[in-house]
Amino acid sequence: MIRGLQLRERIIVDPQQQGIWRAHHFVPLPIRTYRILACCLDHPHQILPDSLLLRVGWPEDIRTPADLFPQIHRIRQAIE
């Protein structure tokens, strides 16, 4: 599990609140988006298959890779 992992100088992942701190402002993430972010952070410097991210984000549903785009967009907005 990620425990206060610092991604950049001013970005900290907060697993208890399921979001990130950026420049002293908390950015909450939807649970599905946070799970995908946590999975990516658990596998640094690796290219993760869509199938893994889909299982993490939608463990009960069958989805397509296109369903990942909005989640990745939310992650990018939160950290950029």
Tab-separated table of N, CA and C in Angstrom:
chain	number	residue	atom	x	y	z
A	1	MET	N	0.836	-1.183	0.000
A	1	MET	CA	0.000	0.000	0.000
A	1	MET	C	0.877	1.240	0.000
A	2	ILE	N	0.412	2.273	-0.607
A	2	ILE	CA	1.148	3.524	-0.702
A	2	ILE	C	0.928	4.306	0.579
A	3	ARG	N	1.953	4.798	1.181
A	3	ARG	CA	1.826	5.561	2.424
A	3	ARG	C	2.494	6.917	2.251
A	4	GLY	N	1.715	7.903	1.862
A	4	GLY	CA	2.242	9.257	1.737
A	4	GLY	C	3.366	9.365	0.728
A	5	LEU	N	3.281	8.642	-0.358
A	5	LEU	CA	4.328	8.660	-1.373
A	5	LEU	C	4.401	10.031	-2.028
A	6	GLN	N	5.579	10.594	-2.069
A	6	GLN	CA	5.757	11.901	-2.694
A	6	GLN	C	6.142	11.685	-4.151
A	7	LEU	N	5.306	12.156	-5.059
A	7	LEU	CA	5.545	11.989	-6.482
A	7	LEU	C	6.460	13.073	-7.036
A	8	ARG	N	6.210	14.284	-6.646
A	8	ARG	CA	7.003	15.423	-7.078
A	8	ARG	C	7.249	16.273	-5.858
A	9	GLU	N	7.888	17.383	-6.072
A	9	GLU	CA	8.210	18.250	-4.947
A	9	GLU	C	6.997	18.599	-4.102
A	10	ARG	N	5.863	18.895	-4.732
A	10	ARG	CA	4.695	19.355	-3.984
A	10	ARG	C	3.465	18.475	-4.195
A	11	ILE	N	3.623	17.238	-4.609
A	11	ILE	CA	2.486	16.340	-4.814
A	11	ILE	C	2.669	15.125	-3.916
A	12	ILE	N	1.674	14.886	-3.072
A	12	ILE	CA	1.728	13.748	-2.156
A	12	ILE	C	0.427	12.959	-2.279
A	13	VAL	N	0.565	11.658	-2.438
A	13	VAL	CA	-0.597	10.779	-2.505
A	13	VAL	C	-1.030	10.463	-1.080
A	14	ASP	N	-2.310	10.637	-0.806
A	14	ASP	CA	-2.860	10.390	0.522
A	14	ASP	C	-3.806	9.186	0.458
A	15	PRO	N	-3.326	8.001	0.847
A	15	PRO	CA	-4.173	6.811	0.734
A	15	PRO	C	-5.348	6.803	1.699
A	16	GLN	N	-5.222	7.454	2.837
A	16	GLN	CA	-6.328	7.460	3.796
A	16	GLN	C	-7.510	8.267	3.281
A	17	GLN	N	-7.215	9.371	2.602
A	17	GLN	CA	-8.299	10.210	2.075
A	17	GLN	C	-8.583	9.923	0.600
A	18	GLN	N	-7.814	9.026	-0.004
A	18	GLN	CA	-7.952	8.626	-1.395
A	18	GLN	C	-7.941	9.823	-2.335
A	19	GLY	N	-6.838	10.528	-2.287
A	19	GLY	CA	-6.639	11.674	-3.161
A	19	GLY	C	-5.193	12.107	-3.100
A	20	ILE	N	-4.931	13.288	-3.602
A	20	ILE	CA	-3.568	13.804	-3.574
A	20	ILE	C	-3.552	15.210	-2.978
A	21	TRP	N	-2.419	15.569	-2.430
A	21	TRP	CA	-2.157	16.936	-1.970
A	21	TRP	C	-1.250	17.569	-2.996
A	22	ARG	N	-1.666	18.715	-3.507
A	22	ARG	CA	-0.865	19.451	-4.479
A	22	ARG	C	-0.789	20.890	-4.006
A	23	ALA	N	0.416	21.334	-3.723
A	23	ALA	CA	0.645	22.706	-3.274
A	23	ALA	C	-0.278	23.062	-2.106
A	24	HIS	N	-0.361	22.170	-1.128
A	24	HIS	CA	-1.141	22.370	0.099
A	24	HIS	C	-2.653	22.381	-0.125
A	25	HIS	N	-3.106	21.887	-1.265
A	25	HIS	CA	-4.538	21.758	-1.547
A	25	HIS	C	-4.842	20.283	-1.779
A	26	PHE	N	-5.896	19.805	-1.141
A	26	PHE	CA	-6.280	18.407	-1.312
A	26	PHE	C	-7.168	18.255	-2.534
A	27	VAL	N	-6.859	17.261	-3.372
A	27	VAL	CA	-7.652	16.948	-4.563
A	27	VAL	C	-8.201	15.532	-4.372
A	28	PRO	N	-9.481	15.404	-4.005
A	28	PRO	CA	-10.051	14.060	-3.842
A	28	PRO	C	-10.237	13.398	-5.201
A	29	LEU	N	-10.108	12.093	-5.216
A	29	LEU	CA	-10.314	11.344	-6.448
A	29	LEU	C	-11.445	10.346	-6.238
A	30	PRO	N	-12.249	10.116	-7.268
A	30	PRO	CA	-13.248	9.049	-7.166
A	30	PRO	C	-12.535	7.723	-6.877
A	31	ILE	N	-13.199	6.827	-6.192
A	31	ILE	CA	-12.567	5.581	-5.759
A	31	ILE	C	-11.945	4.808	-6.922
A	32	ARG	N	-12.647	4.721	-8.034
A	32	ARG	CA	-12.126	3.987	-9.193
A	32	ARG	C	-10.842	4.646	-9.701
A	33	THR	N	-10.843	5.962	-9.786
A	33	THR	CA	-9.672	6.701	-10.255
A	33	THR	C	-8.514	6.513	-9.283
A	34	TYR	N	-8.792	6.571	-7.998
A	34	TYR	CA	-7.734	6.390	-7.001
A	34	TYR	C	-7.142	4.983	-7.089
A	35	ARG	N	-7.968	3.970	-7.265
A	35	ARG	CA	-7.466	2.591	-7.378
A	35	ARG	C	-6.525	2.441	-8.574
A	36	ILE	N	-6.878	3.062	-9.683
A	36	ILE	CA	-6.030	2.986	-10.877
A	36	ILE	C	-4.710	3.709	-10.619
A	37	LEU	N	-4.767	4.889	-9.996
A	37	LEU	CA	-3.546	5.618	-9.651
A	37	LEU	C	-2.678	4.777	-8.716
A	38	ALA	N	-3.269	4.191	-7.685
A	38	ALA	CA	-2.513	3.379	-6.733
A	38	ALA	C	-1.853	2.186	-7.420
A	39	CYS	N	-2.553	1.571	-8.342
A	39	CYS	CA	-1.991	0.446	-9.089
A	39	CYS	C	-0.773	0.900	-9.891
A	40	CYS	N	-0.887	2.036	-10.546
A	40	CYS	CA	0.247	2.570	-11.322
A	40	CYS	C	1.437	2.866	-10.414
A	41	LEU	N	1.176	3.404	-9.233
A	41	LEU	CA	2.249	3.736	-8.309
A	41	LEU	C	2.865	2.487	-7.686
A	42	ASP	N	2.085	1.419	-7.592
A	42	ASP	CA	2.616	0.151	-7.082
A	42	ASP	C	3.531	-0.541	-8.086
A	43	HIS	N	3.497	-0.101	-9.329
A	43	HIS	CA	4.310	-0.696	-10.403
A	43	HIS	C	5.101	0.400	-11.124
A	44	PRO	N	6.017	1.070	-10.417
A	44	PRO	CA	6.747	2.181	-11.055
A	44	PRO	C	7.613	1.709	-12.226
A	45	HIS	N	7.718	2.556	-13.202
A	45	HIS	CA	8.577	2.323	-14.374
A	45	HIS	C	8.158	1.087	-15.170
A	46	GLN	N	6.887	0.739	-15.089
A	46	GLN	CA	6.377	-0.399	-15.841
A	46	GLN	C	5.217	0.052	-16.721
A	47	ILE	N	5.107	-0.573	-17.855
A	47	ILE	CA	3.940	-0.352	-18.706
A	47	ILE	C	2.916	-1.390	-18.296
A	48	LEU	N	1.790	-0.929	-17.811
A	48	LEU	CA	0.762	-1.842	-17.326
A	48	LEU	C	-0.257	-2.124	-18.410
A	49	PRO	N	-0.651	-3.386	-18.548
A	49	PRO	CA	-1.652	-3.708	-19.571
A	49	PRO	C	-3.022	-3.144	-19.200
A	50	ASP	N	-3.768	-2.794	-20.211
A	50	ASP	CA	-5.128	-2.295	-19.999
A	50	ASP	C	-5.939	-3.276	-19.165
A	51	SER	N	-5.739	-4.558	-19.414
A	51	SER	CA	-6.529	-5.574	-18.710
A	51	SER	C	-6.341	-5.483	-17.195
A	52	LEU	N	-5.121	-5.198	-16.738
A	52	LEU	CA	-4.869	-5.046	-15.310
A	52	LEU	C	-5.588	-3.819	-14.761
A	53	LEU	N	-5.450	-2.694	-15.432
A	53	LEU	CA	-6.089	-1.462	-14.970
A	53	LEU	C	-7.613	-1.579	-14.985
A	54	LEU	N	-8.138	-2.299	-15.949
A	54	LEU	CA	-9.588	-2.506	-16.001
A	54	LEU	C	-10.057	-3.384	-14.840
A	55	ARG	N	-9.270	-4.413	-14.490
A	55	ARG	CA	-9.635	-5.263	-13.349
A	55	ARG	C	-9.574	-4.477	-12.042
A	56	VAL	N	-8.610	-3.573	-11.932
A	56	VAL	CA	-8.477	-2.756	-10.726
A	56	VAL	C	-9.625	-1.747	-10.629
A	57	GLY	N	-9.933	-1.098	-11.726
A	57	GLY	CA	-10.969	-0.065	-11.725
A	57	GLY	C	-12.383	-0.606	-11.676
A	58	TRP	N	-12.602	-1.719	-12.329
A	58	TRP	CA	-13.939	-2.317	-12.415
A	58	TRP	C	-13.846	-3.807	-12.102
A	59	PRO	N	-13.622	-4.161	-10.852
A	59	PRO	CA	-13.424	-5.578	-10.531
A	59	PRO	C	-14.644	-6.461	-10.818
A	60	GLU	N	-15.823	-5.878	-10.828
A	60	GLU	CA	-17.051	-6.661	-11.016
A	60	GLU	C	-17.601	-6.594	-12.439
A	61	ASP	N	-17.095	-5.671	-13.248
A	61	ASP	CA	-17.670	-5.434	-14.571
A	61	ASP	C	-16.680	-5.758	-15.679
A	62	ILE	N	-17.219	-6.002	-16.847
A	62	ILE	CA	-16.394	-6.144	-18.052
A	62	ILE	C	-16.433	-4.800	-18.763
A	63	ARG	N	-15.269	-4.219	-18.985
A	63	ARG	CA	-15.152	-2.907	-19.617
A	63	ARG	C	-14.161	-2.977	-20.761
A	64	THR	N	-14.084	-1.906	-21.525
A	64	THR	CA	-13.133	-1.827	-22.633
A	64	THR	C	-12.047	-0.812	-22.293
A	65	PRO	N	-10.926	-0.853	-22.991
A	65	PRO	CA	-9.869	0.128	-22.743
A	65	PRO	C	-10.338	1.575	-22.862
A	66	ALA	N	-11.348	1.833	-23.659
A	66	ALA	CA	-11.863	3.201	-23.792
A	66	ALA	C	-12.388	3.733	-22.457
A	67	ASP	N	-12.802	2.841	-21.570
A	67	ASP	CA	-13.288	3.261	-20.253
A	67	ASP	C	-12.168	3.810	-19.373
A	68	LEU	N	-10.932	3.521	-19.714
A	68	LEU	CA	-9.794	4.023	-18.942
A	68	LEU	C	-9.498	5.488	-19.225
A	69	PHE	N	-9.815	5.964	-20.409
A	69	PHE	CA	-9.438	7.327	-20.793
A	69	PHE	C	-9.922	8.394	-19.819
A	70	PRO	N	-11.199	8.393	-19.413
A	70	PRO	CA	-11.641	9.425	-18.456
A	70	PRO	C	-10.912	9.316	-17.110
A	71	GLN	N	-10.604	8.094	-16.686
A	71	GLN	CA	-9.906	7.908	-15.413
A	71	GLN	C	-8.484	8.458	-15.488
A	72	ILE	N	-7.796	8.156	-16.566
A	72	ILE	CA	-6.432	8.656	-16.751
A	72	ILE	C	-6.455	10.179	-16.865
A	73	HIS	N	-7.469	10.704	-17.530
A	73	HIS	CA	-7.598	12.158	-17.658
A	73	HIS	C	-7.756	12.800	-16.273
A	74	ARG	N	-8.577	12.201	-15.413
A	74	ARG	CA	-8.746	12.731	-14.043
A	74	ARG	C	-7.425	12.710	-13.268
A	75	ILE	N	-6.688	11.621	-13.405
A	75	ILE	CA	-5.394	11.516	-12.725
A	75	ILE	C	-4.459	12.613	-13.212
A	76	ARG	N	-4.388	12.781	-14.501
A	76	ARG	CA	-3.493	13.806	-15.067
A	76	ARG	C	-3.902	15.200	-14.611
A	77	GLN	N	-5.204	15.478	-14.594
A	77	GLN	CA	-5.662	16.794	-14.128
A	77	GLN	C	-5.276	17.016	-12.676
A	78	ALA	N	-5.362	15.975	-11.874
A	78	ALA	CA	-5.076	16.102	-10.446
A	78	ALA	C	-3.594	16.377	-10.179
A	79	ILE	N	-2.711	15.785	-10.984
A	79	ILE	CA	-1.286	15.925	-10.699
A	79	ILE	C	-0.602	17.017	-11.512
A	80	GLU	N	-1.242	17.487	-12.547
A	80	GLU	CA	-0.583	18.503	-13.391
A	80	GLU	C	-1.000	19.903	-13.007
